[in-house]
Amino acid sequence: RKEVEQDPGPFNVPEGATVAFNCTYSNSASQSFFWYRQDCRKEPKLLMSVYSSGNEDGRFTAQLNRASQYISLLIRDSKLSDSATYLCVVNGNTNAGKSTFGDGTTLTVKP
Amino acid sequence: DAGVIQSPRHEVTEMGQEVTLRCKPISGHDYLFWYRQTMMRGLELLIYFNNNVPIDDSGMPEDRFSAKMPNASFSTLKIQPSEPRDSAVYFCASSLALYGGINTEAFFGQGTRLTVV
């Protein structure tokens, strides 16, 4: 089993749709969690951190469920510019500093 | 800060040749990571350093791969000899350890696209 698993995708949605991605992780001692976005032929970039209380940034909402060991990302009112691959990232515990990336979920928003 | 800087951006080499990829992390960051990304395998962590010391190299595919970090501002990933299956995008990333051992997010360089023919 992979340490971090994501919805395989791809997701093809019309503009304005709401789309949700899920991610599960296997290490219960994981400390920090992120969603990254990667555009085609570009490097991954941080989209948002994920906090236990959940957090929102405009149209994007991230949730963490430690008991079930999953993370979610909700995108509301999707735009064409949201088309990208979304990567779930889990950081190790103690001082490991190791980031483990999921394989990513590809989103295509169509007019 | 200019961010994480990688060179070269593109590299085409013949099988059997030595390839050296370079990375300059963000100043002040104490973690440096080397990743490889392919369509088949996604983003794989090859090795990471903390304060210039290699911590985990379990992701390095085989002895043909080696990485060094001689100082806080420079790291190299070397492949010798290179093979066609090494063709991939190689990313370097850096992050900062915060209080309690939790890291900030990783900041990535633009990557080196390696093609071995």
mmCIF file of C-alpha atoms in Angstrom:
data_model
loop_
_atom_site.group_PDB
_atom_site.id
_atom_site.type_symbol
_atom_site.label_atom_id
_atom_site.label_comp_id
_atom_site.label_asym_id
_atom_site.label_seq_id
_atom_site.Cartn_x
_atom_site.Cartn_y
_atom_site.Cartn_z
ATOM 1 C CA ARG A 1 0.000 0.000 0.000
ATOM 2 C CA LYS A 2 1.307 3.460 -0.879
ATOM 3 C CA GLU A 3 1.940 5.902 1.944
ATOM 4 C CA VAL A 4 -0.269 8.502 0.287
ATOM 5 C CA GLU A 5 -3.102 7.571 -2.048
ATOM 6 C CA GLN A 6 -5.283 9.848 -4.101
ATOM 7 C CA ASP A 7 -8.347 9.553 -6.282
ATOM 8 C CA PRO A 8 -6.994 8.335 -9.609
ATOM 9 C CA GLY A 9 -8.980 10.784 -11.733
ATOM 10 C CA PRO A 10 -8.981 12.335 -14.215
ATOM 11 C CA PHE A 11 -11.792 14.691 -13.355
ATOM 12 C CA ASN A 12 -13.447 16.510 -16.245
ATOM 13 C CA VAL A 13 -15.939 19.113 -15.086
ATOM 14 C CA PRO A 14 -17.726 22.111 -16.610
ATOM 15 C CA GLU A 15 -16.980 25.638 -15.495
ATOM 16 C CA GLY A 16 -18.800 26.533 -12.339
ATOM 17 C CA ALA A 17 -18.918 22.978 -11.033
ATOM 18 C CA THR A 18 -17.896 21.922 -7.560
ATOM 19 C CA VAL A 19 -15.314 19.170 -7.417
ATOM 20 C CA ALA A 20 -13.787 17.305 -4.479
ATOM 21 C CA PHE A 21 -10.592 15.324 -4.205
ATOM 22 C CA ASN A 22 -9.756 12.870 -1.454
ATOM 23 C CA CYS A 23 -6.448 11.585 -0.213
ATOM 24 C CA THR A 24 -5.610 8.953 2.392
ATOM 25 C CA TYR A 25 -2.349 8.468 4.249
ATOM 26 C CA SER A 26 -0.997 5.457 6.108
ATOM 27 C CA ASN A 27 1.266 6.964 8.769
ATOM 28 C CA SER A 28 -0.882 7.938 11.721
ATOM 29 C CA ALA A 29 1.978 9.964 13.191
ATOM 30 C CA SER A 30 2.147 12.323 10.223
ATOM 31 C CA GLN A 31 2.433 15.928 11.287
ATOM 32 C CA SER A 32 1.607 18.256 8.463
ATOM 33 C CA PHE A 33 -0.397 18.158 5.308
ATOM 34 C CA PHE A 34 -0.554 20.163 2.137
ATOM 35 C CA TRP A 35 -2.187 20.375 -1.245
ATOM 36 C CA TYR A 36 0.064 21.295 -4.129
ATOM 37 C CA ARG A 37 -0.852 22.236 -7.644
ATOM 38 C CA GLN A 38 1.209 21.292 -10.677
ATOM 39 C CA ASP A 39 0.601 22.749 -14.096
ATOM 40 C CA CYS A 40 1.705 20.913 -17.195
ATOM 41 C CA ARG A 41 5.491 20.913 -17.538
ATOM 42 C CA LYS A 42 5.911 23.051 -14.449
ATOM 43 C CA GLU A 43 7.086 22.424 -10.914
ATOM 44 C CA PRO A 44 4.659 21.671 -8.066
ATOM 45 C CA LYS A 45 3.626 24.720 -6.065
ATOM 46 C CA LEU A 46 1.901 24.985 -2.732
ATOM 47 C CA LEU A 47 -1.832 25.534 -3.023
ATOM 48 C CA MET A 48 -2.690 25.442 0.653
ATOM 49 C CA SER A 49 -1.788 23.887 3.952
ATOM 50 C CA VAL A 50 -4.325 21.642 5.648
ATOM 51 C CA TYR A 51 -5.156 22.208 9.306
ATOM 52 C CA SER A 52 -7.076 20.034 11.711
ATOM 53 C CA SER A 53 -9.809 22.622 11.992
ATOM 54 C CA GLY A 54 -10.161 22.859 8.240
ATOM 55 C CA ASN A 55 -9.298 25.924 6.273
ATOM 56 C CA GLU A 56 -10.662 27.919 3.409
ATOM 57 C CA ASP A 57 -9.015 30.124 0.845
ATOM 58 C CA GLY A 58 -11.496 31.698 -1.504
ATOM 59 C CA ARG A 59 -13.047 28.937 -3.577
ATOM 60 C CA PHE A 60 -10.813 26.284 -2.045
ATOM 61 C CA THR A 61 -11.535 24.384 1.165
ATOM 62 C CA ALA A 62 -9.230 21.807 2.720
ATOM 63 C CA GLN A 63 -10.225 19.374 5.435
ATOM 64 C CA LEU A 64 -8.233 16.948 7.559
ATOM 65 C CA ASN A 65 -9.697 13.930 9.319
ATOM 66 C CA ARG A 66 -6.997 12.456 11.534
ATOM 67 C CA ALA A 67 -9.165 9.630 12.832
ATOM 68 C CA SER A 68 -9.793 8.335 9.339
ATOM 69 C CA GLN A 69 -6.449 9.533 8.006
ATOM 70 C CA TYR A 70 -7.744 11.380 5.022
ATOM 71 C CA ILE A 71 -7.486 14.830 3.547
ATOM 72 C CA SER A 72 -9.860 16.472 1.158
ATOM 73 C CA LEU A 73 -9.833 19.444 -1.188
ATOM 74 C CA LEU A 74 -13.025 21.084 -2.377
ATOM 75 C CA ILE A 75 -13.059 23.507 -5.276
ATOM 76 C CA ARG A 76 -16.212 25.553 -5.735
ATOM 77 C CA ASP A 77 -17.237 27.467 -8.848
ATOM 78 C CA SER A 78 -14.381 25.940 -10.806
ATOM 79 C CA LYS A 79 -12.603 28.059 -13.423
ATOM 80 C CA LEU A 80 -10.787 27.088 -16.588
ATOM 81 C CA SER A 81 -7.583 28.172 -14.853
ATOM 82 C CA ASP A 82 -8.105 25.509 -12.169
ATOM 83 C CA SER A 83 -7.143 22.855 -14.729
ATOM 84 C CA ALA A 84 -4.015 21.224 -13.301
ATOM 85 C CA THR A 85 -2.839 18.223 -11.339
ATOM 86 C CA TYR A 86 -3.456 18.385 -7.592
ATOM 87 C CA LEU A 87 -1.007 16.619 -5.341
ATOM 88 C CA CYS A 88 -1.669 15.576 -1.776
ATOM 89 C CA VAL A 89 1.422 15.859 0.440
ATOM 90 C CA VAL A 90 2.060 14.433 3.866
ATOM 91 C CA ASN A 91 5.044 15.299 6.029
ATOM 92 C CA GLY A 92 6.632 12.823 8.380
ATOM 93 C CA ASN A 93 6.763 12.988 12.134
ATOM 94 C CA THR A 94 9.604 13.956 14.461
ATOM 95 C CA ASN A 95 12.431 15.641 12.608
ATOM 96 C CA ALA A 96 12.252 13.507 9.508
ATOM 97 C CA GLY A 97 11.188 16.409 7.364
ATOM 98 C CA LYS A 98 10.256 13.993 4.648
ATOM 99 C CA SER A 99 7.439 14.976 2.328
ATOM 100 C CA THR A 100 5.558 12.150 0.667
ATOM 101 C CA PHE A 101 3.565 13.035 -2.412
ATOM 102 C CA GLY A 102 0.531 11.300 -3.764
ATOM 103 C CA ASP A 103 0.429 10.509 -7.464
ATOM 104 C CA GLY A 104 -1.853 13.450 -8.110
ATOM 105 C CA THR A 105 -5.317 13.904 -9.518
ATOM 106 C CA THR A 106 -5.739 15.647 -12.835
ATOM 107 C CA LEU A 107 -8.541 18.163 -13.169
ATOM 108 C CA THR A 108 -9.735 19.550 -16.471
ATOM 109 C CA VAL A 109 -12.318 22.303 -16.363
ATOM 110 C CA LYS A 110 -14.142 22.770 -19.654
ATOM 111 C CA PRO A 111 -16.117 25.726 -20.954
ATOM 112 C CA ASP B 1 15.030 35.471 -2.896
ATOM 113 C CA ALA B 2 15.207 33.914 -6.347
ATOM 114 C CA GLY B 3 13.785 30.632 -5.146
ATOM 115 C CA VAL B 4 15.314 27.226 -5.737
ATOM 116 C CA ILE B 5 17.580 27.332 -8.758
ATOM 117 C CA GLN B 6 18.333 24.268 -10.827
ATOM 118 C CA SER B 7 20.641 23.790 -13.769
ATOM 119 C CA PRO B 8 20.587 22.824 -16.497
ATOM 120 C CA ARG B 9 16.916 23.168 -17.436
ATOM 121 C CA HIS B 10 17.256 20.588 -20.164
ATOM 122 C CA GLU B 11 19.844 17.892 -20.711
ATOM 123 C CA VAL B 12 20.110 15.448 -23.580
ATOM 124 C CA THR B 13 22.852 12.892 -23.296
ATOM 125 C CA GLU B 14 23.862 9.570 -24.725
ATOM 126 C CA MET B 15 23.565 6.346 -22.812
ATOM 127 C CA GLY B 16 26.665 5.679 -20.756
ATOM 128 C CA GLN B 17 27.569 9.305 -20.233
ATOM 129 C CA GLU B 18 27.821 10.964 -16.845
ATOM 130 C CA VAL B 19 25.144 13.497 -15.989
ATOM 131 C CA THR B 20 25.379 16.071 -13.208
ATOM 132 C CA LEU B 21 22.375 18.056 -12.079
ATOM 133 C CA ARG B 22 22.795 21.108 -9.860
ATOM 134 C CA CYS B 23 20.680 22.818 -7.276
ATOM 135 C CA LYS B 24 20.862 25.956 -5.174
ATOM 136 C CA PRO B 25 18.284 25.907 -2.366
ATOM 137 C CA ILE B 26 16.584 28.921 -0.861
ATOM 138 C CA SER B 27 18.936 30.683 1.510
ATOM 139 C CA GLY B 28 18.287 29.680 5.120
ATOM 140 C CA HIS B 29 16.452 26.476 4.291
ATOM 141 C CA ASP B 30 17.937 23.492 6.071
ATOM 142 C CA TYR B 31 16.276 20.672 4.138
ATOM 143 C CA LEU B 32 17.016 19.821 0.534
ATOM 144 C CA PHE B 33 15.211 17.178 -1.496
ATOM 145 C CA TRP B 34 15.827 15.548 -4.841
ATOM 146 C CA TYR B 35 12.755 14.178 -6.636
ATOM 147 C CA ARG B 36 12.255 12.416 -9.929
ATOM 148 C CA GLN B 37 8.997 12.613 -11.855
ATOM 149 C CA THR B 38 7.798 10.370 -14.667
ATOM 150 C CA MET B 39 4.377 9.652 -16.072
ATOM 151 C CA MET B 40 4.583 6.054 -14.955
ATOM 152 C CA ARG B 41 5.843 6.520 -11.406
ATOM 153 C CA GLY B 42 4.752 10.026 -10.460
ATOM 154 C CA LEU B 43 6.879 12.093 -8.114
ATOM 155 C CA GLU B 44 9.453 9.983 -6.287
ATOM 156 C CA LEU B 45 11.710 11.167 -3.473
ATOM 157 C CA LEU B 46 15.268 10.088 -4.248
ATOM 158 C CA ILE B 47 17.203 11.528 -1.329
ATOM 159 C CA TYR B 48 17.034 14.346 1.161
ATOM 160 C CA PHE B 49 19.518 16.277 3.259
ATOM 161 C CA ASN B 50 19.234 18.078 6.559
ATOM 162 C CA ASN B 51 21.929 20.641 7.269
ATOM 163 C CA ASN B 52 23.980 19.222 4.381
ATOM 164 C CA VAL B 53 23.878 15.678 5.784
ATOM 165 C CA PRO B 54 22.089 12.933 3.799
ATOM 166 C CA ILE B 55 19.245 11.620 5.929
ATOM 167 C CA ASP B 56 17.417 9.174 3.716
ATOM 168 C CA ASP B 57 18.677 7.873 0.395
ATOM 169 C CA SER B 58 16.383 4.882 0.213
ATOM 170 C CA GLY B 59 14.757 6.285 -2.893
ATOM 171 C CA MET B 60 17.961 6.325 -4.913
ATOM 172 C CA PRO B 61 17.327 3.689 -7.570
ATOM 173 C CA GLU B 62 20.780 2.150 -7.692
ATOM 174 C CA ASP B 63 24.481 2.767 -7.313
ATOM 175 C CA ARG B 64 24.608 4.713 -10.546
ATOM 176 C CA PHE B 65 22.966 7.572 -8.671
ATOM 177 C CA SER B 66 24.819 9.683 -6.131
ATOM 178 C CA ALA B 67 24.095 13.000 -4.466
ATOM 179 C CA LYS B 68 26.223 15.432 -2.532
ATOM 180 C CA MET B 69 25.693 18.614 -0.609
ATOM 181 C CA PRO B 70 29.101 20.139 0.090
ATOM 182 C CA ASN B 71 27.630 23.276 1.624
ATOM 183 C CA ALA B 72 24.315 24.861 2.526
ATOM 184 C CA SER B 73 23.912 26.553 -0.836
ATOM 185 C CA PHE B 74 24.714 23.809 -3.317
ATOM 186 C CA SER B 75 23.841 20.223 -4.110
ATOM 187 C CA THR B 76 24.469 17.876 -7.011
ATOM 188 C CA LEU B 77 22.795 14.733 -8.271
ATOM 189 C CA LYS B 78 25.003 12.606 -10.459
ATOM 190 C CA ILE B 79 24.119 9.683 -12.679
ATOM 191 C CA GLN B 80 26.997 7.585 -13.927
ATOM 192 C CA PRO B 81 26.572 5.853 -16.299
ATOM 193 C CA SER B 82 23.232 7.145 -17.529
ATOM 194 C CA GLU B 83 20.615 4.890 -19.115
ATOM 195 C CA PRO B 84 17.506 5.634 -21.206
ATOM 196 C CA ARG B 85 15.253 4.641 -18.283
ATOM 197 C CA ASP B 86 16.716 7.543 -16.305
ATOM 198 C CA SER B 87 14.889 9.953 -18.602
ATOM 199 C CA ALA B 88 12.626 12.036 -16.376
ATOM 200 C CA VAL B 89 12.206 15.450 -14.843
ATOM 201 C CA TYR B 90 14.402 15.868 -11.787
ATOM 202 C CA PHE B 91 13.259 18.390 -9.205
ATOM 203 C CA CYS B 92 15.168 19.867 -6.341
ATOM 204 C CA ALA B 93 13.207 21.341 -3.440
ATOM 205 C CA SER B 94 14.049 22.972 -0.137
ATOM 206 C CA SER B 95 12.190 23.613 3.087
ATOM 207 C CA LEU B 96 12.690 25.016 6.542
ATOM 208 C CA ALA B 97 12.347 23.116 9.783
ATOM 209 C CA LEU B 98 10.125 24.879 12.270
ATOM 210 C CA TYR B 99 9.742 24.479 15.990
ATOM 211 C CA GLY B 100 8.724 20.952 16.928
ATOM 212 C CA GLY B 101 10.301 19.349 13.900
ATOM 213 C CA ILE B 102 7.511 20.279 11.528
ATOM 214 C CA ASN B 103 8.633 21.615 8.182
ATOM 215 C CA THR B 104 7.304 24.394 6.072
ATOM 216 C CA GLU B 105 6.110 23.465 2.647
ATOM 217 C CA ALA B 106 8.721 22.451 0.104
ATOM 218 C CA PHE B 107 9.638 25.011 -2.542
ATOM 219 C CA PHE B 108 10.564 23.463 -5.854
ATOM 220 C CA GLY B 109 12.979 24.474 -8.536
ATOM 221 C CA GLN B 110 11.835 24.485 -12.136
ATOM 222 C CA GLY B 111 13.334 21.065 -12.703
ATOM 223 C CA THR B 112 15.819 19.526 -15.101
ATOM 224 C CA ARG B 113 14.315 17.611 -17.986
ATOM 225 C CA LEU B 114 16.738 14.781 -18.686
ATOM 226 C CA THR B 115 16.642 12.731 -21.848
ATOM 227 C CA VAL B 116 19.035 9.835 -22.241
ATOM 228 C CA VAL B 117 19.203 8.472 -25.785
#
